Amino acid sequence: MSIHPDHLPTGQPTVGHRRSFGSLPESEKFGVGVIGLHEGHTLLVALRSSGMCRAVAGCDTEVSKRKYAEEAVPGLFTTADYDEMLAREDVGIVAIYTPDTLHADHIEKAFHAGKHVICTKPLINDPAQATRLLAASRETGMRLQVGQSTRFFEPFLRQREMYEEGAIGLPEVVDAHYNHRMDWYYEKSPWTIEETHWAYLGLSHPVDLVRWYLGPIREVQAVGTTTKLGTRYGARTPDAISVNLIAENGRIGRVLGNYGFHELPKARALIECFVMGSEGSSLARYPDLRFNHHDSNGVEVEEDYRHTMSGYHFRHELVGMHYGEFCNYADYFASKIRSGDPNSPDLAEGLETVMTMRAVVESLESGAPARVQAVPTSTAS
Ligand SMILES: NC(=O)c1ccc[n+]([C@@H]2O[C@H](COP(=O)([O-])OP(=O)(O)OC[C@H]3O[C@@H](n4cnc5c(N)ncnc54)[C@H](O)[C@@H]3O)[C@@H](O)[C@H]2O)c1
């Protein structure tokens, strides 16, 4: 069986504790500067558990966000001026959590300031920006980790680990979804209506998962509709999207994203990844942190991390925020920078996923299947 090269984010396996991606003395930890202090605030707090990184700086144009961050992390340097944060020597990694359309500018600037970058999903929502990001990374030698949070929850790490051990054989069909009623998000972040497309904003989770198991995607076929909720908030793009995907290797996947439905959390988790392989199946779920698979006798087994790990992933009674998984990807990335080994998803892989989402938009608009184009490497393409 051949293993797809986008390897597992290895950490020490755990039950009841967090994974460890390594442990550095405080003085050697990577200093992290975060821009965009809403979702980015959770990373600052999550790094309290980090073995590899420490929060040193925060940047946001809103003074209330900066004050909140200063209260959460004593001694944190904060500023409204990104250049001022980039000029700091104690910042080794810049983590970007600004609205989607700003990611490309913020990544490029960080590379040119000599910083490695964590960028939340979606990496970018305009493929035309790919060329300058690849050029900036090449010129500066700086590396990027896409903050694909879903990969870094314990059930999804376990699922990948078992796949890499060969337990499910070759993935033949992958069925992934991210469904989430989004009225609260439209209220909190109106830019989601004006500036982005659900094919990027929401589908980036399940599209990444399908691509992670099947490898590069050749073609997609998408259909979409606008829900009553989407209509109420003036959605400019469909907020319920279903996509069939065909990989380069001929295997197939399916993703669903519905951002206006009435949730049934006992029946369906917000994010699920069902990998159907030649030797077995497995299912990972967020936010209930369950993982189902077959044991060596073909008996279905359920691992339930809700009790043991919700304190790490969620830190309080409300599930759905991002702590442990953000800490996991920061530590994973820092460990790869230190070792010199490749990380995943890196800039090239992240941009391939962006091109897959671009094809989803194209298919939605044309009503026909769309080929996934190569990542543009020059402004002419
Ligand atoms: N699962 C995940 O990993 C996950 C979850 C939610 C959001 N996100 C992503 O995180 C990003 C931010 O989402 P959010 O929900 O926090 O949005 P938000 O609108 O709540 O927060 C964005 C923050 O960026 C700040 N900001 C905007 N422009 C700035 C600038 N030029 N300089 C400094 N600060 C600036 C705003 O003041 C605001 O505090 C988006 O790309 C979103 O897709 C990822």
Tab-separated table of C-alpha atoms and ligand atoms in Angstrom:
chain	number	residue	atom	x	y	z
A	1	MET	CA	0.000	0.000	0.000
A	2	SER	CA	1.406	3.435	-0.849
A	3	ILE	CA	1.082	6.139	1.762
A	4	HIS	CA	0.218	9.622	0.599
A	5	PRO	CA	3.205	11.890	1.220
A	6	ASP	CA	1.278	14.513	3.192
A	7	HIS	CA	2.387	12.821	6.335
A	8	LEU	CA	0.917	12.740	9.778
A	9	PRO	CA	1.469	15.647	12.134
A	10	THR	CA	3.300	13.339	14.496
A	11	GLY	CA	3.166	13.935	18.193
A	12	GLN	CA	3.292	11.430	20.998
A	13	PRO	CA	-0.079	9.613	21.110
A	14	THR	CA	-2.116	10.228	24.179
A	15	VAL	CA	-5.235	9.234	26.004
A	16	GLY	CA	-6.429	11.701	28.565
A	17	HIS	CA	-3.604	14.163	27.964
A	18	ARG	CA	-2.526	16.376	25.149
A	19	ARG	CA	-0.068	15.267	22.511
A	20	SER	CA	3.459	16.531	22.823
A	21	PHE	CA	5.280	17.901	19.789
A	22	GLY	CA	8.365	18.599	21.860
A	23	SER	CA	9.403	20.694	24.803
A	24	LEU	CA	11.855	23.574	24.761
A	25	PRO	CA	13.238	25.651	27.638
A	26	GLU	CA	11.308	28.941	27.931
A	27	SER	CA	14.198	30.969	26.494
A	28	GLU	CA	14.369	28.789	23.356
A	29	LYS	CA	10.649	28.695	22.582
A	30	PHE	CA	9.494	30.302	19.326
A	31	GLY	CA	8.045	33.762	19.985
A	32	VAL	CA	4.632	34.060	18.324
A	33	GLY	CA	3.090	37.360	17.236
A	34	VAL	CA	-0.604	37.199	16.341
A	35	ILE	CA	-2.468	39.565	14.014
A	36	GLY	CA	-6.287	39.568	14.252
A	37	LEU	CA	-7.265	39.154	17.870
A	38	HIS	CA	-10.656	37.533	17.731
A	39	GLU	CA	-9.936	33.964	16.616
A	40	GLY	CA	-6.281	34.879	17.127
A	41	HIS	CA	-6.972	35.613	20.802
A	42	THR	CA	-7.682	31.930	21.322
A	43	LEU	CA	-4.213	31.072	19.986
A	44	LEU	CA	-2.617	33.495	22.460
A	45	VAL	CA	-4.438	31.735	25.302
A	46	ALA	CA	-3.890	28.246	23.854
A	47	LEU	CA	-0.122	28.794	23.867
A	48	ARG	CA	-0.193	28.632	27.682
A	49	SER	CA	-0.138	24.851	27.066
A	50	SER	CA	2.611	24.997	24.470
A	51	GLY	CA	5.900	23.169	24.758
A	52	MET	CA	7.459	24.855	21.709
A	53	CYS	CA	6.047	28.390	21.472
A	54	ARG	CA	5.244	31.401	23.620
A	55	ALA	CA	2.930	34.328	22.912
A	56	VAL	CA	4.968	37.539	22.722
A	57	ALA	CA	2.940	40.030	20.674
A	58	GLY	CA	-0.543	40.815	19.408
A	59	CYS	CA	-1.768	43.201	16.719
A	60	ASP	CA	-5.306	44.424	16.101
A	61	THR	CA	-6.753	47.697	14.868
A	62	GLU	CA	-9.398	47.581	17.648
A	63	VAL	CA	-8.206	48.854	21.013
A	64	SER	CA	-10.689	46.671	22.944
A	65	LYS	CA	-9.197	43.517	21.356
A	66	ARG	CA	-5.692	44.604	22.316
A	67	LYS	CA	-6.697	45.326	25.913
A	68	TYR	CA	-8.421	41.946	26.204
A	69	ALA	CA	-5.266	40.232	24.910
A	70	GLU	CA	-3.061	42.137	27.381
A	71	GLU	CA	-5.286	40.949	30.224
A	72	ALA	CA	-5.118	37.349	29.013
A	73	VAL	CA	-1.338	37.272	28.548
A	74	PRO	CA	0.573	39.343	31.102
A	75	GLY	CA	3.505	41.183	29.525
A	76	LEU	CA	2.201	40.793	25.969
A	77	PHE	CA	3.321	43.548	23.600
A	78	THR	CA	0.369	44.887	21.592
A	79	THR	CA	0.053	47.333	18.750
A	80	ALA	CA	-2.319	48.477	16.017
A	81	ASP	CA	0.626	48.717	13.614
A	82	TYR	CA	1.528	45.432	11.905
A	83	ASP	CA	4.926	46.791	10.810
A	84	GLU	CA	5.770	47.474	14.444
A	85	MET	CA	5.025	43.861	15.366
A	86	LEU	CA	6.985	42.577	12.369
A	87	ALA	CA	10.017	44.641	13.420
A	88	ARG	CA	10.279	42.849	16.766
A	89	GLU	CA	13.156	40.421	17.113
A	90	ASP	CA	11.330	38.288	19.659
A	91	VAL	CA	8.683	37.391	17.055
A	92	GLY	CA	9.829	34.290	15.159
A	93	ILE	CA	6.434	33.124	13.898
A	94	VAL	CA	3.609	35.414	12.799
A	95	ALA	CA	0.119	33.915	13.112
A	96	ILE	CA	-2.549	35.499	10.898
A	97	TYR	CA	-6.264	35.607	11.842
A	98	THR	CA	-7.472	38.678	9.950
A	99	PRO	CA	-10.439	38.602	7.526
A	100	ASP	CA	-9.788	36.297	4.542
A	101	THR	CA	-9.108	39.009	1.945
A	102	LEU	CA	-6.198	40.396	4.019
A	103	HIS	CA	-4.297	37.116	4.394
A	104	ALA	CA	-2.201	37.454	1.223
A	105	ASP	CA	-0.866	40.926	2.130
A	106	HIS	CA	-0.186	39.899	5.722
A	107	ILE	CA	1.640	36.710	4.689
A	108	GLU	CA	3.813	38.485	2.102
A	109	LYS	CA	4.821	41.195	4.577
A	110	ALA	CA	5.684	38.648	7.250
A	111	PHE	CA	7.897	36.663	4.843
A	112	HIS	CA	9.749	39.838	3.850
A	113	ALA	CA	10.244	40.686	7.524
A	114	GLY	CA	11.977	37.307	7.939
A	115	LYS	CA	9.166	35.605	9.847
A	116	HIS	CA	7.731	32.128	9.438
A	117	VAL	CA	3.944	32.176	9.124
A	118	ILE	CA	0.932	30.342	10.435
A	119	CYS	CA	-2.127	31.430	8.429
A	120	THR	CA	-5.598	30.353	9.423
A	121	LYS	CA	-7.970	28.817	6.876
A	122	PRO	CA	-8.857	29.691	4.194
A	123	LEU	CA	-5.232	30.409	3.281
A	124	ILE	CA	-6.405	32.914	0.651
A	125	ASN	CA	-9.698	33.345	-1.184
A	126	ASP	CA	-8.253	34.798	-4.397
A	127	PRO	CA	-6.001	32.421	-6.388
A	128	ALA	CA	-4.502	35.417	-8.238
A	129	GLN	CA	-2.473	36.096	-5.069
A	130	ALA	CA	-0.697	32.716	-5.212
A	131	THR	CA	2.184	33.818	-7.452
A	132	ARG	CA	3.457	36.589	-5.215
A	133	LEU	CA	3.228	34.397	-2.110
A	134	LEU	CA	5.259	31.609	-3.711
A	135	ALA	CA	7.804	34.193	-4.899
A	136	ALA	CA	8.063	35.774	-1.443
A	137	SER	CA	8.529	32.396	0.219
A	138	ARG	CA	11.180	31.408	-2.328
A	139	GLU	CA	13.054	34.719	-2.024
A	140	THR	CA	13.066	34.785	1.766
A	141	GLY	CA	13.245	31.070	2.618
A	142	MET	CA	10.440	31.547	5.113
A	143	ARG	CA	7.933	28.716	5.700
A	144	LEU	CA	4.177	28.624	6.115
A	145	GLN	CA	1.774	26.362	7.968
A	146	VAL	CA	-1.921	26.536	7.087
A	147	GLY	CA	-3.924	26.560	10.321
A	148	GLN	CA	-6.219	23.717	9.245
A	149	SER	CA	-7.581	23.319	12.745
A	150	THR	CA	-9.708	20.241	12.022
A	151	ARG	CA	-6.674	18.062	11.270
A	152	PHE	CA	-5.331	18.819	14.742
A	153	PHE	CA	-8.203	17.621	16.930
A	154	GLU	CA	-7.417	14.349	18.669
A	155	PRO	CA	-9.940	12.160	16.734
A	156	PHE	CA	-8.595	13.455	13.403
A	157	LEU	CA	-4.982	12.896	14.542
A	158	ARG	CA	-5.921	9.339	15.578
A	159	GLN	CA	-7.645	8.762	12.240
A	160	ARG	CA	-4.556	9.868	10.320
A	161	GLU	CA	-2.267	7.851	12.567
A	162	MET	CA	-4.241	4.646	11.891
A	163	TYR	CA	-4.292	5.391	8.167
A	164	GLU	CA	-0.508	5.827	8.128
A	165	GLU	CA	-0.129	2.544	10.019
A	166	GLY	CA	-2.012	0.912	7.125
A	167	ALA	CA	-5.074	0.032	9.220
A	168	ILE	CA	-7.652	1.130	6.656
A	169	GLY	CA	-5.671	0.345	3.517
A	170	LEU	CA	-6.078	2.633	0.553
A	171	PRO	CA	-8.735	5.349	0.863
A	172	GLU	CA	-11.306	4.694	-1.872
A	173	VAL	CA	-14.101	7.077	-0.877
A	174	VAL	CA	-13.980	10.026	1.553
A	175	ASP	CA	-17.124	11.730	2.802
A	176	ALA	CA	-16.536	14.937	4.788
A	177	HIS	CA	-18.711	17.804	5.858
A	178	TYR	CA	-18.697	21.044	7.790
A	179	ASN	CA	-22.242	22.160	8.602
A	180	HIS	CA	-22.839	25.035	11.032
A	181	ARG	CA	-25.673	27.519	11.462
A	182	MET	CA	-23.976	30.893	11.044
A	183	ASP	CA	-26.332	33.683	12.172
A	184	TRP	CA	-23.984	34.497	15.065
A	185	TYR	CA	-21.041	34.696	12.678
A	186	TYR	CA	-22.756	37.107	10.280
A	187	GLU	CA	-23.583	39.334	13.271
A	188	LYS	CA	-20.032	39.217	14.623
A	189	SER	CA	-18.150	39.477	11.301
A	190	PRO	CA	-20.143	41.240	8.553
A	191	TRP	CA	-17.151	40.927	6.182
A	192	THR	CA	-18.159	37.288	5.711
A	193	ILE	CA	-21.125	38.479	3.631
A	194	GLU	CA	-19.346	41.167	1.657
A	195	GLU	CA	-15.918	39.749	1.015
A	196	THR	CA	-15.794	35.997	0.799
A	197	HIS	CA	-17.485	32.874	-0.540
A	198	TRP	CA	-18.641	29.895	1.525
A	199	ALA	CA	-16.734	27.667	-0.918
A	200	TYR	CA	-13.602	29.094	0.739
A	201	LEU	CA	-14.727	30.152	4.202
A	202	GLY	CA	-16.553	26.957	5.210
A	203	LEU	CA	-15.648	24.279	2.675
A	204	SER	CA	-11.930	24.765	3.327
A	205	HIS	CA	-12.280	22.258	6.204
A	206	PRO	CA	-13.869	19.283	4.375
A	207	VAL	CA	-12.081	19.964	1.069
A	208	ASP	CA	-8.758	19.879	2.917
A	209	LEU	CA	-9.730	16.602	4.606
A	210	VAL	CA	-10.706	14.921	1.335
A	211	ARG	CA	-7.528	16.119	-0.344
A	212	TRP	CA	-5.443	14.941	2.635
A	213	TYR	CA	-6.603	11.357	2.073
A	214	LEU	CA	-7.115	11.194	-1.686
A	215	GLY	CA	-4.232	13.410	-2.786
A	216	PRO	CA	-4.556	16.137	-5.448
A	217	ILE	CA	-8.065	16.588	-6.851
A	218	ARG	CA	-8.603	16.473	-10.620
A	219	GLU	CA	-12.200	17.624	-11.033
A	220	VAL	CA	-15.173	18.822	-9.005
A	221	GLN	CA	-18.884	19.057	-9.589
A	222	ALA	CA	-20.735	21.455	-7.285
A	223	VAL	CA	-24.327	22.466	-6.653
A	224	GLY	CA	-25.530	25.118	-4.232
A	225	THR	CA	-28.541	26.862	-2.835
A	226	THR	CA	-29.197	29.818	-0.552
A	227	THR	CA	-31.007	28.996	2.684
A	228	LYS	CA	-33.658	31.113	4.373
A	229	LEU	CA	-31.024	32.186	6.904
A	230	GLY	CA	-28.584	33.126	4.142
A	231	THR	CA	-31.272	35.146	2.397
A	232	ARG	CA	-32.094	36.945	5.658
A	233	TYR	CA	-28.467	38.051	6.028
A	234	GLY	CA	-28.100	38.996	2.358
A	235	ALA	CA	-25.693	36.176	1.409
A	236	ARG	CA	-24.176	36.879	-2.001
A	237	THR	CA	-23.105	33.307	-2.621
A	238	PRO	CA	-24.858	29.992	-1.935
A	239	ASP	CA	-24.570	29.134	1.768
A	240	ALA	CA	-25.371	25.443	1.250
A	241	ILE	CA	-22.994	23.656	-1.119
A	242	SER	CA	-22.555	20.010	-2.103
A	243	VAL	CA	-19.524	18.882	-4.092
A	244	ASN	CA	-18.413	15.635	-5.722
A	245	LEU	CA	-14.639	15.397	-6.123
A	246	ILE	CA	-12.544	13.095	-8.307
A	247	ALA	CA	-8.902	12.712	-7.326
A	248	GLU	CA	-5.971	12.395	-9.721
A	249	ASN	CA	-5.816	8.710	-8.680
A	250	GLY	CA	-9.464	8.166	-9.689
A	251	ARG	CA	-10.794	7.801	-6.119
A	252	ILE	CA	-13.803	9.862	-5.140
A	253	GLY	CA	-14.894	12.189	-2.378
A	254	ARG	CA	-17.930	14.179	-1.363
A	255	VAL	CA	-18.193	17.327	0.756
A	256	LEU	CA	-21.180	19.170	2.132
A	257	GLY	CA	-21.328	22.587	3.771
A	258	ASN	CA	-24.603	24.034	5.014
A	259	TYR	CA	-24.366	27.324	6.896
A	260	GLY	CA	-28.083	28.012	7.304
A	261	PHE	CA	-29.560	24.779	8.629
A	262	HIS	CA	-31.078	23.835	11.979
A	263	GLU	CA	-28.458	21.748	13.738
A	264	LEU	CA	-29.069	18.266	15.172
A	265	PRO	CA	-25.858	17.870	17.182
A	266	LYS	CA	-26.694	14.439	18.600
A	267	ALA	CA	-27.309	13.051	15.118
A	268	ARG	CA	-24.563	14.739	13.094
A	269	ALA	CA	-21.422	16.443	14.319
A	270	LEU	CA	-20.513	19.817	12.817
A	271	ILE	CA	-17.447	18.343	11.134
A	272	GLU	CA	-17.105	14.679	10.184
A	273	CYS	CA	-14.527	12.861	8.094
A	274	PHE	CA	-15.531	9.354	7.000
A	275	VAL	CA	-12.662	7.547	5.292
A	276	MET	CA	-13.698	4.341	3.526
A	277	GLY	CA	-10.594	2.344	2.759
A	278	SER	CA	-9.821	-0.969	1.071
A	279	GLU	CA	-9.167	-2.619	4.478
A	280	GLY	CA	-11.476	-0.733	6.831
A	281	SER	CA	-13.344	2.466	7.601
A	282	SER	CA	-12.954	5.230	10.137
A	283	LEU	CA	-14.930	8.277	11.191
A	284	ALA	CA	-13.632	11.309	13.111
A	285	ARG	CA	-15.982	13.910	14.585
A	286	TYR	CA	-15.801	17.503	15.890
A	287	PRO	CA	-16.816	18.888	18.362
A	288	ASP	CA	-17.891	15.736	20.205
A	289	LEU	CA	-14.367	14.303	19.815
A	290	ARG	CA	-15.402	10.756	18.936
A	291	PHE	CA	-13.456	8.423	16.676
A	292	ASN	CA	-14.887	5.201	15.253
A	293	HIS	CA	-12.897	2.512	13.484
A	294	HIS	CA	-12.468	-1.253	13.179
A	295	ASP	CA	-10.138	-3.282	15.381
A	296	SER	CA	-8.017	-6.073	13.872
A	297	ASN	CA	-11.012	-8.447	14.125
A	298	GLY	CA	-13.247	-6.091	12.185
A	299	VAL	CA	-15.166	-5.119	15.309
A	300	GLU	CA	-16.296	-1.498	15.462
A	301	VAL	CA	-14.567	0.437	18.218
A	302	GLU	CA	-15.426	3.909	19.468
A	303	GLU	CA	-12.804	6.081	21.140
A	304	ASP	CA	-14.427	8.965	22.970
A	305	TYR	CA	-12.155	11.907	23.833
A	306	ARG	CA	-14.978	14.179	24.954
A	307	HIS	CA	-14.384	13.557	28.634
A	308	THR	CA	-10.627	13.306	28.626
A	309	MET	CA	-9.769	16.069	26.203
A	310	SER	CA	-12.504	18.689	26.124
A	311	GLY	CA	-10.596	20.652	28.781
A	312	TYR	CA	-7.656	20.821	26.411
A	313	HIS	CA	-9.538	21.508	23.197
A	314	PHE	CA	-12.227	23.799	24.571
A	315	ARG	CA	-11.030	24.909	28.043
A	316	HIS	CA	-14.531	25.613	29.273
A	317	GLU	CA	-18.087	24.286	29.096
A	318	LEU	CA	-18.755	25.801	25.671
A	319	VAL	CA	-17.482	23.563	22.908
A	320	GLY	CA	-16.637	25.006	19.537
A	321	MET	CA	-13.775	27.362	20.310
A	322	HIS	CA	-10.248	26.530	19.289
A	323	TYR	CA	-7.589	25.962	21.896
A	324	GLY	CA	-5.897	22.554	21.899
A	325	GLU	CA	-5.957	22.166	18.128
A	326	PHE	CA	-4.440	25.657	17.623
A	327	CYS	CA	-1.728	24.834	20.167
A	328	ASN	CA	-1.163	21.498	18.382
A	329	TYR	CA	-0.564	23.070	14.985
A	330	ALA	CA	1.668	25.813	16.385
A	331	ASP	CA	3.817	23.238	18.202
A	332	TYR	CA	3.809	20.887	15.212
A	333	PHE	CA	5.014	23.711	12.929
A	334	ALA	CA	7.678	24.863	15.404
A	335	SER	CA	8.954	21.288	15.689
A	336	LYS	CA	9.246	21.058	11.880
A	337	ILE	CA	11.048	24.405	11.610
A	338	ARG	CA	13.485	23.175	14.227
A	339	SER	CA	14.072	19.781	12.628
A	340	GLY	CA	14.083	21.079	9.040
A	341	ASP	CA	11.509	18.426	8.058
A	342	PRO	CA	8.594	19.372	5.788
A	343	ASN	CA	5.289	20.437	7.357
A	344	SER	CA	1.754	19.872	6.103
A	345	PRO	CA	-0.272	21.646	4.875
A	346	ASP	CA	2.494	23.994	3.746
A	347	LEU	CA	2.163	26.873	1.274
A	348	ALA	CA	2.210	24.659	-1.847
A	349	GLU	CA	-0.334	22.174	-0.493
A	350	GLY	CA	-2.518	24.978	0.889
A	351	LEU	CA	-2.551	26.655	-2.527
A	352	GLU	CA	-3.596	23.391	-4.207
A	353	THR	CA	-6.567	23.289	-1.855
A	354	VAL	CA	-7.305	26.929	-2.780
A	355	MET	CA	-7.329	25.910	-6.458
A	356	THR	CA	-9.765	23.097	-5.617
A	357	MET	CA	-12.069	25.619	-3.943
A	358	ARG	CA	-11.710	27.908	-6.938
A	359	ALA	CA	-12.937	25.044	-9.138
A	360	VAL	CA	-15.918	24.639	-6.783
A	361	VAL	CA	-16.828	28.303	-7.372
A	362	GLU	CA	-16.404	27.842	-11.123
A	363	SER	CA	-18.646	24.762	-11.124
A	364	LEU	CA	-21.296	26.543	-9.031
A	365	GLU	CA	-21.301	29.419	-11.502
A	366	SER	CA	-21.308	27.365	-14.711
A	367	GLY	CA	-23.466	24.450	-13.566
A	368	ALA	CA	-20.902	22.093	-15.150
A	369	PRO	CA	-17.997	20.052	-13.741
A	370	ALA	CA	-14.757	22.040	-13.417
A	371	ARG	CA	-11.143	20.900	-13.733
A	372	VAL	CA	-8.849	21.933	-10.912
A	373	GLN	CA	-6.241	24.249	-12.426
A	374	ALA	CA	-2.573	24.179	-11.482
A	375	VAL	CA	-1.425	26.754	-8.946
A	376	PRO	CA	-0.450	29.846	-10.972
A	377	THR	CA	3.290	30.344	-10.820
A	378	SER	CA	3.520	33.509	-12.888
A	379	THR	CA	1.302	36.548	-13.300
A	380	ALA	CA	0.671	35.521	-16.922
A	381	SER	CA	-1.076	32.246	-15.964
B	1	LIG	N1	-11.387	26.813	12.555
B	1	LIG	C1	-10.649	27.865	12.355
B	1	LIG	O1	-9.459	27.723	12.249
B	1	LIG	C2	-11.257	29.211	12.235
B	1	LIG	C3	-12.424	29.537	12.938
B	1	LIG	C4	-12.959	30.824	12.794
B	1	LIG	C5	-12.344	31.741	11.966
B	1	LIG	N2	-11.226	31.385	11.283
B	1	LIG	C6	-10.574	32.346	10.366
B	1	LIG	O2	-9.946	33.364	11.130
B	1	LIG	C7	-9.986	34.597	10.415
B	1	LIG	C8	-10.625	35.648	11.317
B	1	LIG	O3	-11.923	35.238	11.666
B	1	LIG	P1	-12.639	35.848	12.953
B	1	LIG	O4	-13.868	35.061	13.176
B	1	LIG	O5	-11.671	36.005	14.059
B	1	LIG	O6	-13.017	37.299	12.365
B	1	LIG	P2	-13.342	38.632	13.193
B	1	LIG	O7	-13.984	39.550	12.232
B	1	LIG	O8	-14.101	38.286	14.450
B	1	LIG	O9	-11.922	39.153	13.655
B	1	LIG	C9	-10.975	39.722	12.765
B	1	LIG	C10	-10.066	40.610	13.594
B	1	LIG	O10	-9.066	41.164	12.733
B	1	LIG	C11	-8.893	42.534	13.074
B	1	LIG	N3	-8.339	43.233	11.915
B	1	LIG	C12	-8.945	43.465	10.720
B	1	LIG	N4	-8.106	44.105	9.903
B	1	LIG	C13	-6.938	44.275	10.563
B	1	LIG	C14	-5.686	44.857	10.225
B	1	LIG	N5	-5.465	45.379	9.017
B	1	LIG	N6	-4.701	44.863	11.161
B	1	LIG	C15	-4.917	44.316	12.383
B	1	LIG	N7	-6.088	43.757	12.766
B	1	LIG	C16	-7.081	43.730	11.853
B	1	LIG	C17	-10.298	43.005	13.456
B	1	LIG	O11	-10.258	44.195	14.242
B	1	LIG	C18	-10.809	41.803	14.224
B	1	LIG	O12	-10.486	41.868	15.597
B	1	LIG	C19	-10.777	34.338	9.141
B	1	LIG	O13	-9.887	34.104	8.069
B	1	LIG	C20	-11.553	33.072	9.451
B	1	LIG	O14	-11.831	32.292	8.310
B	1	LIG	C21	-10.665	30.146	11.407
